[in-house]
C-alpha cells in the first residue's frame, strides 16, 4: 500500500527508519538521492513506498538538478533565503505587506514550494526593519571609510491618501573604487506648513544624525522661494561657512529638471488652446469602455502602426504634455475619422491646432532628452550640465529666428525665463565642465561667446577665478605636502653648476625650472593637450588613474563629479503624476514607510528587467494611466 503524507507524519520519532523532511533538515535532497539509488526493497525497509519517496524527491528537486548521475549538490531549499526574497519583492515592487495574507498568493507560493512556511504580516514587517537597520549600519561604515564630500539632494513627496508631506534626503558621493553611490538617508514626515523653518529643521537634523554637517559639497533643491529661503537659513544660521567649499558660494544648486520644466511651461502657454483641444479629445475617447473599443476598432481599420496608450497629461508637468501630444499626433487620422461619425465628439482640433502641436512637439524632443540625461544616477551629470544648457540657449536663439511666428514667439518667451536662471548656475557647472579632460577651459571659451554677447571675457574670467579659488581652498585643507611636485630650488641648481663652461646656459635652465616650479597642478592640467572625444571615454576612470599626477585635482574631481544637477532620478523626473506615495504605503507607520523607501533605492540599483514573451504581441489599450 502507498503511504500517505499523513501516515508519514505519524511515524514514531524514535524509529531509526524515519527520515525527516522538515525545512530545517540538513540537505533533505541528499537523503532522497540516497534512497532513490536503492532498490525498492531497500526503500521499503525505511517504511516509505518508493512511489511516495519519488514524489517527495521531485518536490524538493523539481528541475532534476543534481540528478543521481550528476552533481552531488543539486537544489537545496532554504527558508531564510526565500523569506528574504519575499521581503525584497515587497520592497521593490511596492506590494502591500498584507500580500502574505492573500489566499491566492499563499496558494501560488505553496504550488511552487510546499516546504516554504508563509510568514505573517508582522513578521515580514520586522524582517524589513532589520534589513533597514543593517543598511543604515553599512552606509554609516561606508561613509566613515571614504574621504570625499557628500552632495545632498532633497525633494518632497506627498501621501496619496492623507496628503501629508515627506522629505526624501539623499546623499551622493564617489567611493574609493570611483563608483557613484546614492543613498536615501532619511524619508521623514514634515509637518505643515512646509515653510523654510520646517524644511530646514528636517534637513539639518538629518545632516547632524549622519555627521555630515562638515562634509557637504552642495545641496540640490527644486527652484522655489521656500527652498531658497531654507538654503539661506542653512547657510547663515545652521552651518559653519568655513566648513563649506568657498565659504558656501557654491553651496546652493537649483534642480535642472525643475528649471527646464519652468522654461518649457512658459513656451507651452502660447499654444494653450491647441493643447486644450487635444487634451479634451484624449479625455473623451478614454472616458468609457465603449469609446475605448470604438477607438481601438478605428485604429485597426486604418492600419495604425502605433501601439502606445493614449495618455492624459498632468498640466503642471511639461513632459507628460509632450507625451500626450506625441501619442495623439500618431493617432491623428483616427481622431479625424471618429469626428465624422460621432456627433457627440465636439473637441476635434482644427488643422491649424494640429499643426501647432506638431511644430511644438518636434521642438520639445530636445528638452525631453536633456532632462533624461540630467536625471541620470549612474554617471556624472555635473560635467555635462554646462554643455547641455549652452546647447539649449543656442537652440532657443535659433528658434527665435524662425519664420514660423508660433515657434519664434515661443522661443522668445522661453529665452526670457532661461536668462532668469542662467546667472545662478553657470559658474559652478562651468567649473565641473573643466574637470572633463576632453574640454577643460576650452569648452567655456567656446560656448560663452556664442550665448552671452556682452561681457564675455568677464564671465570667462569669473569661471576661471572661481576654479582657481576652489583649487586653493582644497590645497589649504590638505595637511600633507605633495612630494610629487617638489623640485629643487633655482639657487641649489646654480650652486651645483658653478664652474661649468656652460654656466650661463645652465642658469637659464635653472631659471626656467624655477618658473615651472611655481605652476600649480591646475596650471599643468589646463596646459596639457585635450583628450580625444571617444564614445568609450569614462571620466571617472580617467580621474581614478591620474591621481598620482594630479592629487589635489583628483580630490576636487571626486567631489565635483558626484554633484547631481537634478533632485530626482529619471523615472521620477518623467512621472506624470508627481512624487506620490501609493495609498497602501501611505497608511503605514512612518518608520515602516521610511524603511521601505530607503531600501527601495538600494535594491533598485540592481537592474530588474521586465520579462516579456517575445511571441506575444501586446494589445492596444487606451485606458488612462492611474498611479
Coordinates of C-alpha atoms in Angstrom, one line a residue:
X1 CA 0.0 0.0 0.0
X2 CA 1.1 3.5 -0.7
X3 CA 2.0 5.5 2.4
X4 CA 0.2 8.9 2.5
X5 CA 1.8 12.0 3.8
X6 CA -0.5 11.8 6.8
X7 CA 0.8 8.3 7.6
X8 CA 4.3 9.5 7.1
X9 CA 3.9 12.3 9.7
X10 CA 2.6 9.8 12.2
X11 CA 5.6 7.5 12.1
X12 CA 7.3 7.3 15.5
X13 CA 10.0 9.9 16.0
X14 CA 12.3 7.3 17.7
X15 CA 12.3 5.0 14.8
X16 CA 15.6 4.8 13.0
X17 CA 13.6 4.2 9.9
X18 CA 12.1 7.7 9.9
X19 CA 13.7 10.2 7.6
X20 CA 13.0 13.9 8.5
X21 CA 11.9 16.1 5.6
X22 CA 11.4 19.3 7.6
X23 CA 12.7 22.6 6.3
X24 CA 15.5 22.6 8.9
X25 CA 16.8 19.2 7.9
X26 CA 20.3 19.2 6.6
X27 CA 20.1 18.9 2.9
X28 CA 17.0 16.6 2.6
X29 CA 17.6 16.1 -1.1
X30 CA 20.7 14.0 -0.3
X31 CA 18.6 11.6 1.6
X32 CA 16.2 11.4 -1.4
X33 CA 19.0 10.7 -3.8
X34 CA 20.5 8.1 -1.5
X35 CA 17.2 6.3 -1.2
X36 CA 16.5 6.7 -4.9
X37 CA 19.7 4.8 -5.7
X38 CA 18.5 1.8 -3.6
X39 CA 16.2 -0.9 -4.9
X40 CA 12.6 -0.8 -4.0
X41 CA 13.1 -3.5 -1.3
X42 CA 15.7 -1.3 0.4
X43 CA 13.4 1.7 0.3
X44 CA 10.6 -0.3 1.8
X45 CA 12.9 -1.1 4.7
X46 CA 12.6 2.6 5.7
X47 CA 8.8 2.3 5.9
X48 CA 8.1 4.5 2.9
X49 CA 6.9 3.4 -0.5
X50 CA 9.1 4.0 -3.5
X51 CA 6.3 5.9 -5.2
X52 CA 5.8 8.3 -2.3
X53 CA 9.6 8.8 -1.9
X54 CA 9.9 9.6 -5.6
X55 CA 7.1 12.2 -5.3
X56 CA 8.9 13.8 -2.3
X57 CA 12.2 13.8 -4.2
X58 CA 10.6 15.6 -7.1
X59 CA 9.1 18.1 -4.7
X60 CA 12.5 19.1 -3.2
X61 CA 14.2 18.7 -6.6
X62 CA 11.6 19.9 -9.1
X63 CA 14.0 20.6 -12.0
X64 CA 16.0 17.4 -11.6
X65 CA 19.1 19.4 -10.6
X66 CA 21.8 17.3 -9.0
X67 CA 20.3 14.2 -10.6
X68 CA 21.6 10.8 -9.4
X69 CA 24.1 10.6 -12.2
X70 CA 25.3 14.2 -11.9
X71 CA 26.1 16.9 -9.4
X72 CA 26.2 15.9 -5.7
X73 CA 24.9 19.3 -4.5
X74 CA 21.7 19.9 -6.5
X75 CA 18.8 22.0 -5.3
X76 CA 18.6 22.9 -1.6
X77 CA 15.6 24.8 -0.2
X78 CA 16.4 27.4 2.3
X79 CA 13.5 29.0 4.3
X80 CA 15.6 32.1 5.2
X81 CA 16.7 32.8 1.6
X82 CA 13.1 32.6 0.4
X83 CA 11.9 34.8 3.2
X84 CA 14.5 37.4 2.3
X85 CA 13.4 37.3 -1.4
X86 CA 9.8 37.7 -0.4
X87 CA 10.8 40.9 1.6
X88 CA 12.8 42.1 -1.4
X89 CA 9.8 41.7 -3.7
X90 CA 7.6 43.7 -1.4
X91 CA 10.2 46.4 -1.2
X92 CA 11.0 46.6 -4.8
X93 CA 7.5 46.3 -6.4
X94 CA 5.6 48.1 -3.7
X95 CA 3.4 45.2 -2.8
X96 CA 1.3 45.7 0.3
X97 CA 2.5 43.9 3.4
X98 CA -0.9 42.2 3.5
X99 CA 0.0 40.2 0.4
X100 CA 1.2 37.4 2.8
X101 CA -2.4 37.1 4.0
X102 CA -3.9 36.8 0.5
X103 CA -5.2 33.3 -0.1
X104 CA -4.4 33.4 -3.8
X105 CA -0.8 34.4 -3.1
X106 CA -0.4 31.7 -0.4
X107 CA -1.7 29.0 -2.7
X108 CA 0.6 30.2 -5.5
X109 CA 3.7 30.0 -3.3
X110 CA 2.6 26.6 -2.0
X111 CA 2.4 25.3 -5.5
X112 CA 5.9 26.5 -6.2
X113 CA 7.5 25.3 -2.9
X114 CA 5.3 23.4 -0.4
X115 CA 8.1 23.4 2.1
X116 CA 8.0 27.2 2.4
X117 CA 6.4 28.3 5.6
X118 CA 4.5 31.5 4.9
X119 CA 5.2 34.3 7.4
X120 CA 2.7 36.7 9.0
X121 CA 2.4 40.4 8.1
X122 CA 4.1 41.4 11.3
X123 CA 7.0 39.0 10.7
X124 CA 7.7 40.3 7.2
X125 CA 7.5 43.9 8.5
X126 CA 10.1 43.1 11.2
X127 CA 12.3 41.4 8.5
X128 CA 12.1 44.7 6.5
X129 CA 13.0 46.8 9.6
X130 CA 16.0 44.5 10.2
X131 CA 17.2 45.0 6.7
X132 CA 16.8 48.7 7.1
X133 CA 18.9 48.7 10.3
X134 CA 21.5 46.7 8.6
X135 CA 21.5 49.1 5.6
X136 CA 22.0 52.1 7.9
X137 CA 24.9 50.4 9.6
X138 CA 26.6 49.6 6.3
X139 CA 26.0 53.1 4.9
X140 CA 27.5 54.7 8.1
X141 CA 30.5 52.4 7.9
X142 CA 31.0 53.3 4.2
X143 CA 30.8 57.0 5.0
X144 CA 33.4 56.6 7.7
X145 CA 35.8 55.0 5.2
X146 CA 35.5 57.4 2.3
X147 CA 37.2 60.7 2.5
X148 CA 35.2 62.5 -0.2
X149 CA 32.5 65.1 0.4
X150 CA 28.8 64.3 0.1
X151 CA 26.4 66.1 -2.2
X152 CA 22.8 66.3 -0.9
X153 CA 19.5 66.3 -2.8
X154 CA 16.1 66.9 -1.3
X155 CA 12.7 66.5 -2.8
X156 CA 9.2 66.5 -1.3
X157 CA 6.7 63.6 -1.7
X158 CA 3.0 63.6 -1.0
X159 CA 1.0 60.9 0.7
X160 CA -1.8 59.8 -1.7
X161 CA -4.4 59.2 1.0
X162 CA -3.8 61.8 3.6
X163 CA -1.8 64.4 1.6
X164 CA 1.0 64.6 4.2
X165 CA 4.3 65.9 3.1
X166 CA 7.5 63.8 3.4
X167 CA 11.1 64.8 2.5
X168 CA 13.5 62.5 0.9
X169 CA 17.1 63.4 1.7
X170 CA 19.6 61.6 -0.5
X171 CA 23.4 61.6 -0.3
X172 CA 25.6 61.2 -3.4
X173 CA 29.3 60.5 -3.3
X174 CA 32.1 58.7 -5.2
X175 CA 33.5 55.8 -3.2
X176 CA 37.1 54.5 -3.1
X177 CA 36.5 52.4 -6.2
X178 CA 35.3 55.5 -8.1
X179 CA 31.8 54.4 -8.3
X180 CA 28.9 56.8 -7.8
X181 CA 26.9 56.0 -4.6
X182 CA 23.4 57.3 -3.9
X183 CA 21.7 56.6 -0.6
X184 CA 18.5 57.9 0.9
X185 CA 19.5 59.0 4.4
X186 CA 16.0 59.9 5.6
X187 CA 12.5 59.8 4.3
X188 CA 10.9 61.9 7.0
X189 CA 7.5 63.4 7.7
X190 CA 7.5 67.2 7.6
X191 CA 4.6 68.8 9.5
X192 CA 2.5 71.6 7.8
X193 CA 3.0 74.3 6.9
X194 CA 6.0 73.5 4.8
X195 CA 7.8 76.7 5.3
X196 CA 11.6 77.4 5.5
X197 CA 11.8 76.6 9.2
X198 CA 10.0 73.2 8.9
X199 CA 12.1 72.2 5.9
X200 CA 15.3 73.4 7.4
X201 CA 14.7 71.6 10.7
X202 CA 14.1 68.2 8.8
X203 CA 17.2 68.7 6.7
X204 CA 19.6 69.9 9.4
X205 CA 18.6 67.1 11.8
X206 CA 19.4 64.5 9.1
X207 CA 22.8 66.1 8.5
X208 CA 23.7 66.0 12.2
X209 CA 22.4 62.5 12.6
X210 CA 24.8 61.3 9.9
X211 CA 27.6 63.6 10.9
X212 CA 27.6 65.3 7.5
X213 CA 27.4 68.9 8.5
X214 CA 31.1 69.4 7.8
X215 CA 31.3 67.2 4.7
X216 CA 28.7 68.7 2.4
X217 CA 29.7 69.8 -1.0
X218 CA 26.4 71.1 -2.3
X219 CA 22.7 70.8 -1.8
X220 CA 20.5 70.5 -4.8
X221 CA 16.8 71.6 -4.4
X222 CA 13.8 72.4 -6.5
X223 CA 13.7 76.1 -7.5
X224 CA 11.1 77.7 -5.2
X225 CA 11.0 80.7 -2.9
X226 CA 10.6 78.4 0.1
X227 CA 13.6 76.3 -0.8
X228 CA 15.7 79.5 -1.5
X229 CA 14.8 80.8 2.0
X230 CA 15.6 77.4 3.5
X231 CA 19.1 77.5 1.9
X232 CA 19.7 81.0 3.2
X233 CA 18.8 79.9 6.7
X234 CA 21.1 76.9 6.5
X235 CA 24.0 79.0 5.3
X236 CA 23.5 81.9 7.6
X237 CA 22.3 80.2 10.8
X238 CA 22.8 76.5 10.9
X239 CA 26.1 75.7 9.2
X240 CA 29.7 77.0 9.6
X241 CA 30.6 78.6 6.3
X242 CA 34.3 77.7 6.9
X243 CA 33.4 74.0 6.6
X244 CA 31.8 74.6 3.2
X245 CA 33.5 75.0 -0.2
X246 CA 34.4 78.6 -0.9
X247 CA 32.6 79.6 2.3
X248 CA 29.3 78.5 0.8
X249 CA 29.5 80.4 -2.5
X250 CA 28.8 77.2 -4.5
X251 CA 26.6 75.6 -1.8
X252 CA 23.2 76.0 -3.4
X253 CA 22.4 74.1 -6.7
X254 CA 19.0 74.5 -8.3
X255 CA 17.4 71.4 -9.8
X256 CA 18.0 71.4 -13.6
X257 CA 14.9 69.3 -14.4
X258 CA 12.7 71.7 -12.4
X259 CA 14.2 74.8 -14.2
X260 CA 13.7 73.1 -17.6
X261 CA 10.1 72.5 -16.6
X262 CA 9.6 76.2 -15.8
X263 CA 11.2 77.2 -19.1
X264 CA 9.1 74.8 -21.2
X265 CA 5.9 75.7 -19.4
X266 CA 6.5 79.3 -20.4
X267 CA 6.5 78.3 -24.1
X268 CA 3.5 76.0 -23.9
X269 CA 1.3 78.9 -22.7
X270 CA 1.3 80.2 -26.3
X271 CA -0.5 77.1 -27.6
X272 CA -2.7 76.5 -24.6
X273 CA -5.9 76.4 -26.8
X274 CA -4.4 73.8 -29.1
X275 CA -3.2 71.7 -26.2
X276 CA -6.6 72.0 -24.5
X277 CA -8.4 70.7 -27.6
X278 CA -6.1 67.6 -27.8
X279 CA -6.4 67.0 -24.1
X280 CA -10.2 67.1 -24.3
X281 CA -10.1 64.7 -27.3
X282 CA -8.0 62.3 -25.3
X283 CA -10.3 62.5 -22.3
X284 CA -13.3 61.9 -24.4
X285 CA -12.0 58.7 -26.0
X286 CA -10.7 57.2 -22.8
X287 CA -13.8 58.2 -20.9
X288 CA -15.7 54.9 -21.2
X289 CA -15.2 51.3 -22.2
X290 CA -17.4 51.7 -25.2
X291 CA -15.5 54.6 -26.6
X292 CA -12.2 52.8 -26.0
X293 CA -13.4 49.8 -28.0
X294 CA -14.6 52.1 -30.9
X295 CA -11.2 53.9 -30.9
X296 CA -9.4 50.6 -31.0
X297 CA -11.6 49.4 -33.9
X298 CA -11.0 52.6 -35.8
X299 CA -7.2 52.3 -35.3
X300 CA -7.3 48.7 -36.6
X301 CA -9.3 49.7 -39.7
X302 CA -6.9 52.5 -40.5
X303 CA -4.0 50.1 -40.0
X304 CA -2.5 52.4 -37.4
X305 CA 1.0 51.2 -36.6
X306 CA 1.1 53.0 -33.2
X307 CA 0.8 50.7 -30.2
X308 CA 1.1 53.3 -27.5
X309 CA -1.6 54.2 -25.0
X310 CA -3.5 57.5 -25.3
X311 CA -2.1 59.4 -22.4
X312 CA -3.8 62.2 -20.4
X313 CA -1.3 64.7 -19.2
X314 CA -0.7 66.4 -15.9
X315 CA -0.8 70.1 -16.9
X316 CA 1.9 71.2 -14.4
X317 CA 4.5 68.6 -15.8
X318 CA 5.6 69.5 -19.3
X319 CA 7.0 66.1 -20.1
X320 CA 3.5 64.5 -19.7
X321 CA 2.1 67.1 -22.0
X322 CA 4.8 66.3 -24.5
X323 CA 4.0 62.5 -24.3
X324 CA 0.3 63.2 -24.7
X325 CA 0.8 65.4 -27.8
X326 CA 3.3 62.9 -29.3
X327 CA 0.9 60.0 -29.0
X328 CA -2.1 61.9 -30.1
X329 CA -0.3 63.0 -33.3
X330 CA 0.3 59.4 -34.2
X331 CA -3.5 58.8 -33.9
X332 CA -4.4 62.0 -35.8
X333 CA -6.2 60.1 -38.6
X334 CA -8.1 58.0 -36.1
X335 CA -9.4 61.1 -34.3
X336 CA -10.4 62.6 -37.7
X337 CA -12.3 59.5 -38.8
X338 CA -14.2 59.4 -35.5
X339 CA -15.1 63.1 -35.6
X340 CA -17.1 62.3 -38.8
X341 CA -19.1 59.5 -37.3
X342 CA -19.6 60.7 -33.7
X343 CA -21.8 63.8 -33.3
X344 CA -21.0 64.0 -29.5
X345 CA -17.3 64.3 -30.2
X346 CA -17.1 68.1 -30.3
X347 CA -13.5 68.7 -29.3
X348 CA -11.7 67.7 -32.5
X349 CA -8.8 70.1 -33.1
X350 CA -8.6 72.2 -36.2
X351 CA -5.8 71.6 -38.8
X352 CA -4.1 74.7 -37.5
X353 CA -4.2 73.4 -33.9
X354 CA -2.8 70.0 -35.1
X355 CA -0.1 71.9 -36.9
X356 CA 0.8 73.9 -33.8
X357 CA 1.0 70.7 -31.8
X358 CA 3.3 69.1 -34.4
X359 CA 5.6 72.1 -34.5
X360 CA 6.0 72.4 -30.8
X361 CA 6.3 68.6 -30.2
X362 CA 9.3 68.5 -32.6
X363 CA 11.0 71.2 -30.6
X364 CA 10.3 69.7 -27.2
X365 CA 12.1 66.5 -28.1
X366 CA 15.4 68.2 -27.3
X367 CA 14.2 69.2 -23.8
X368 CA 12.9 65.7 -23.2
X369 CA 16.2 64.0 -24.0
X370 CA 18.3 66.6 -22.0
X371 CA 16.0 66.2 -19.0
X372 CA 16.6 62.4 -19.2
X373 CA 20.3 63.0 -19.2
X374 CA 20.2 65.4 -16.3
X375 CA 18.3 62.9 -14.2
X376 CA 20.7 60.0 -14.5
X377 CA 22.1 58.5 -11.3
X378 CA 24.7 56.0 -12.6
X379 CA 27.1 58.6 -14.3
X380 CA 28.3 62.1 -13.6
X381 CA 25.8 64.8 -14.6
X382 CA 27.5 67.9 -13.4
X383 CA 30.2 67.8 -16.1
X384 CA 27.5 67.6 -18.8
X385 CA 25.3 70.4 -17.4
X386 CA 27.2 73.4 -18.8
X387 CA 27.4 71.9 -22.3
X388 CA 23.7 70.9 -22.4
X389 CA 22.5 74.3 -21.1
X390 CA 24.5 76.1 -23.7
X391 CA 23.0 73.9 -26.4
X392 CA 19.6 74.8 -25.1
X393 CA 20.4 78.5 -25.2
X394 CA 21.7 78.3 -28.8
X395 CA 18.7 76.2 -29.9
X396 CA 16.3 78.8 -28.4
X397 CA 18.1 81.6 -30.2
X398 CA 17.8 79.7 -33.5
X399 CA 14.1 79.1 -32.9
X400 CA 13.6 82.8 -32.2
X401 CA 14.7 83.5 -35.8
X402 CA 12.2 81.0 -37.2
X403 CA 9.8 82.2 -40.0
X404 CA 7.1 80.4 -38.1
X405 CA 5.6 83.1 -35.8
X406 CA 4.4 80.5 -33.3
X407 CA 7.9 79.0 -32.8
X408 CA 9.6 82.4 -32.7
X409 CA 7.2 83.7 -30.1
X410 CA 7.5 80.6 -28.0
X411 CA 11.3 80.7 -28.2
X412 CA 11.3 84.4 -27.1
X413 CA 9.2 83.6 -24.1
X414 CA 11.4 80.7 -23.1
X415 CA 14.6 82.8 -23.5
X416 CA 13.3 85.3 -21.0
X417 CA 12.7 82.5 -18.5
X418 CA 16.1 80.9 -19.3
X419 CA 18.0 84.1 -18.7
X420 CA 16.4 84.5 -15.2
X421 CA 18.1 81.3 -14.1
X422 CA 21.3 81.2 -16.2
X423 CA 23.4 83.5 -13.9
X424 CA 22.6 81.3 -10.9
X425 CA 24.1 78.1 -12.4
X426 CA 26.8 78.9 -14.9
X427 CA 29.7 79.3 -12.5
X428 CA 29.6 76.0 -10.6
X429 CA 28.6 74.0 -13.6
X430 CA 31.3 75.7 -15.7
X431 CA 33.9 74.6 -13.1
X432 CA 32.6 71.0 -13.3
X433 CA 32.9 71.1 -17.1
X434 CA 36.6 72.0 -16.7
X435 CA 37.1 68.6 -15.0
X436 CA 36.5 66.8 -18.2
X437 CA 39.9 66.5 -19.8
X438 CA 38.3 66.4 -23.2
X439 CA 37.2 70.0 -22.8
X440 CA 38.7 71.9 -19.8
X441 CA 38.6 75.7 -20.2
X442 CA 38.3 75.4 -24.0
X443 CA 34.6 74.4 -23.6
X444 CA 33.9 77.5 -21.6
X445 CA 35.8 79.7 -24.0
X446 CA 34.0 78.2 -27.0
X447 CA 30.4 78.4 -25.7
X448 CA 30.2 81.6 -23.7
X449 CA 30.9 84.0 -26.7
X450 CA 28.1 82.3 -28.5
X451 CA 25.5 82.7 -25.8
X452 CA 26.5 85.7 -23.6
X453 CA 27.0 88.5 -26.1
X454 CA 28.3 91.3 -23.8
X455 CA 30.9 90.9 -21.0
X456 CA 32.1 87.5 -22.4
X457 CA 35.6 88.0 -21.2
X458 CA 34.3 88.9 -17.7
X459 CA 32.2 85.8 -17.5
X460 CA 35.0 83.5 -18.7
X461 CA 37.4 85.1 -16.1
X462 CA 34.7 84.6 -13.4
X463 CA 34.6 80.9 -14.0
X464 CA 38.4 80.7 -14.2
X465 CA 38.8 82.7 -11.0
X466 CA 36.2 80.5 -9.1
X467 CA 38.0 77.4 -10.3
X468 CA 41.4 78.6 -9.0
X469 CA 39.8 79.8 -5.8
X470 CA 38.3 76.3 -5.3
X471 CA 41.7 74.7 -6.1
X472 CA 43.4 76.9 -3.4
X473 CA 40.6 76.1 -1.0
X474 CA 41.3 72.4 -1.4
X475 CA 45.0 72.9 -1.3
X476 CA 44.8 74.7 2.0
X477 CA 42.7 71.9 3.5
X478 CA 45.2 69.2 2.7
X479 CA 47.6 68.7 5.6
X480 CA 50.3 66.7 3.9
X481 CA 52.7 68.2 1.3
X482 CA 52.6 66.8 -2.3
X483 CA 56.0 65.4 -2.8
X484 CA 55.5 64.7 -6.5
X485 CA 55.6 68.4 -7.2
X486 CA 58.7 69.2 -5.1
X487 CA 61.7 70.2 -7.2
X488 CA 65.0 71.7 -6.1
X489 CA 65.2 75.5 -5.9
X490 CA 67.0 77.6 -8.5
X491 CA 69.7 78.5 -6.0
X492 CA 70.5 74.9 -5.3
X493 CA 70.8 74.2 -9.0
X494 CA 73.0 77.2 -9.6
X495 CA 75.4 76.1 -6.8
X496 CA 75.8 72.7 -8.4
X497 CA 76.8 74.0 -11.8
X498 CA 79.3 76.7 -10.7
X499 CA 82.5 76.4 -12.7
X500 CA 80.8 74.7 -15.6
X501 CA 81.8 76.0 -19.0
X502 CA 78.1 76.3 -19.9
X503 CA 77.2 78.0 -16.7
X504 CA 75.2 80.7 -18.4
X505 CA 73.1 78.2 -20.2
X506 CA 72.6 76.2 -17.0
X507 CA 71.5 79.3 -15.2
X508 CA 68.9 79.9 -17.9
X509 CA 67.7 76.3 -17.5
X510 CA 67.6 76.6 -13.7
X511 CA 65.6 79.8 -14.0
X512 CA 63.1 78.1 -16.3
X513 CA 62.8 75.2 -13.9
X514 CA 62.1 77.7 -11.1
X515 CA 59.3 79.1 -13.2
X516 CA 57.9 75.6 -13.7
X517 CA 58.0 75.0 -10.0
X518 CA 55.6 77.9 -9.4
X519 CA 53.0 76.3 -11.6
X520 CA 50.2 74.6 -9.8
X521 CA 48.5 71.3 -10.6
X522 CA 45.7 73.2 -12.1
X523 CA 48.1 75.2 -14.4
X524 CA 49.7 72.0 -15.6
X525 CA 46.4 70.2 -16.1
X526 CA 45.0 73.1 -18.1
X527 CA 48.1 73.3 -20.3
X528 CA 48.0 69.6 -21.2
X529 CA 46.5 68.7 -24.6
X530 CA 42.8 67.8 -24.7
X531 CA 41.9 64.1 -24.8
X532 CA 40.2 62.9 -28.0
X533 CA 36.5 62.6 -27.8
X534 CA 35.8 58.8 -28.0
X535 CA 32.4 57.1 -27.3
X536 CA 34.1 54.8 -24.7
X537 CA 35.6 57.6 -22.7
X538 CA 34.9 57.3 -18.9
X539 CA 35.6 60.4 -16.9
X540 CA 35.6 58.7 -13.6
X541 CA 38.1 56.1 -14.7
X542 CA 40.4 58.8 -16.0
X543 CA 40.5 60.7 -12.7
X544 CA 40.9 57.4 -10.8
X545 CA 44.1 56.6 -12.7
X546 CA 45.5 60.1 -12.7
X547 CA 45.5 60.7 -9.0
X548 CA 49.3 60.5 -8.6
X549 CA 49.8 63.1 -11.3
X550 CA 47.1 65.5 -10.0
X551 CA 46.4 64.5 -6.4
X552 CA 44.6 67.8 -5.4
X553 CA 42.6 67.9 -8.6
X554 CA 41.7 64.3 -8.2
X555 CA 40.2 65.1 -4.8
X556 CA 38.3 68.0 -6.4
X557 CA 37.0 65.9 -9.2
X558 CA 35.8 63.2 -6.8
X559 CA 33.6 65.8 -5.1
X560 CA 32.5 67.8 -8.1
X561 CA 31.6 64.9 -10.3
X562 CA 29.3 63.4 -7.6
X563 CA 27.1 66.5 -7.6
X564 CA 23.7 65.7 -9.2
X565 CA 22.1 68.5 -11.2
X566 CA 18.6 67.1 -10.6
X567 CA 16.8 66.2 -7.4
X568 CA 15.1 63.2 -8.8
X569 CA 16.0 60.1 -10.9
X570 CA 14.8 60.0 -14.5
X571 CA 11.8 57.8 -13.7
X572 CA 10.6 60.4 -11.2
X573 CA 11.5 63.3 -13.5
X574 CA 9.2 61.9 -16.1
X575 CA 6.4 60.9 -13.8
X576 CA 3.1 62.2 -15.0
X577 CA 1.6 62.3 -11.5
X578 CA 4.4 63.8 -9.4
X579 CA 6.1 62.2 -6.5
X580 CA 3.2 60.4 -4.8
X581 CA 3.3 57.6 -2.2
X582 CA 0.9 54.8 -3.0
X583 CA -2.3 54.5 -0.9
X584 CA -1.3 51.3 0.9
X585 CA 2.1 52.7 1.8
X586 CA 0.5 56.0 3.0
X587 CA -1.2 54.1 5.7
X588 CA 1.9 52.6 7.2
X589 CA 3.7 53.7 10.3
X590 CA 6.3 56.4 9.4
X591 CA 9.2 54.1 10.5
X592 CA 8.0 51.3 8.2
X593 CA 7.4 53.7 5.4
X594 CA 10.9 55.2 5.7
X595 CA 12.4 51.7 5.7
X596 CA 10.6 50.7 2.6
X597 CA 11.5 53.9 0.7
X598 CA 15.2 53.8 1.7
X599 CA 15.5 50.1 0.9
X600 CA 13.8 50.6 -2.5
X601 CA 16.5 52.9 -3.7
X602 CA 19.2 50.4 -2.7
X603 CA 17.6 47.3 -4.2
X604 CA 16.6 49.3 -7.3
X605 CA 20.3 49.9 -8.1
X606 CA 20.2 46.3 -9.3
X607 CA 18.7 46.1 -12.8
X608 CA 15.3 44.4 -12.7
X609 CA 14.2 44.0 -16.3
X610 CA 10.6 43.0 -17.0
X611 CA 10.4 39.7 -18.9
X612 CA 8.1 39.8 -21.9
X613 CA 7.1 36.9 -24.1
X614 CA 8.6 37.7 -27.5
X615 CA 5.9 35.8 -29.3
X616 CA 3.1 37.7 -27.7
X617 CA 2.0 40.9 -29.2
X618 CA 0.8 43.5 -26.7
X619 CA -2.8 44.5 -27.1
X620 CA -3.5 48.2 -27.7
X621 CA -5.0 49.7 -24.6
X622 CA -6.3 53.2 -24.2
X623 CA -7.2 53.1 -20.5
X624 CA -5.9 56.1 -18.7
X625 CA -2.7 55.6 -16.6
X626 CA -3.6 55.8 -12.9
X627 CA -0.9 55.9 -10.3

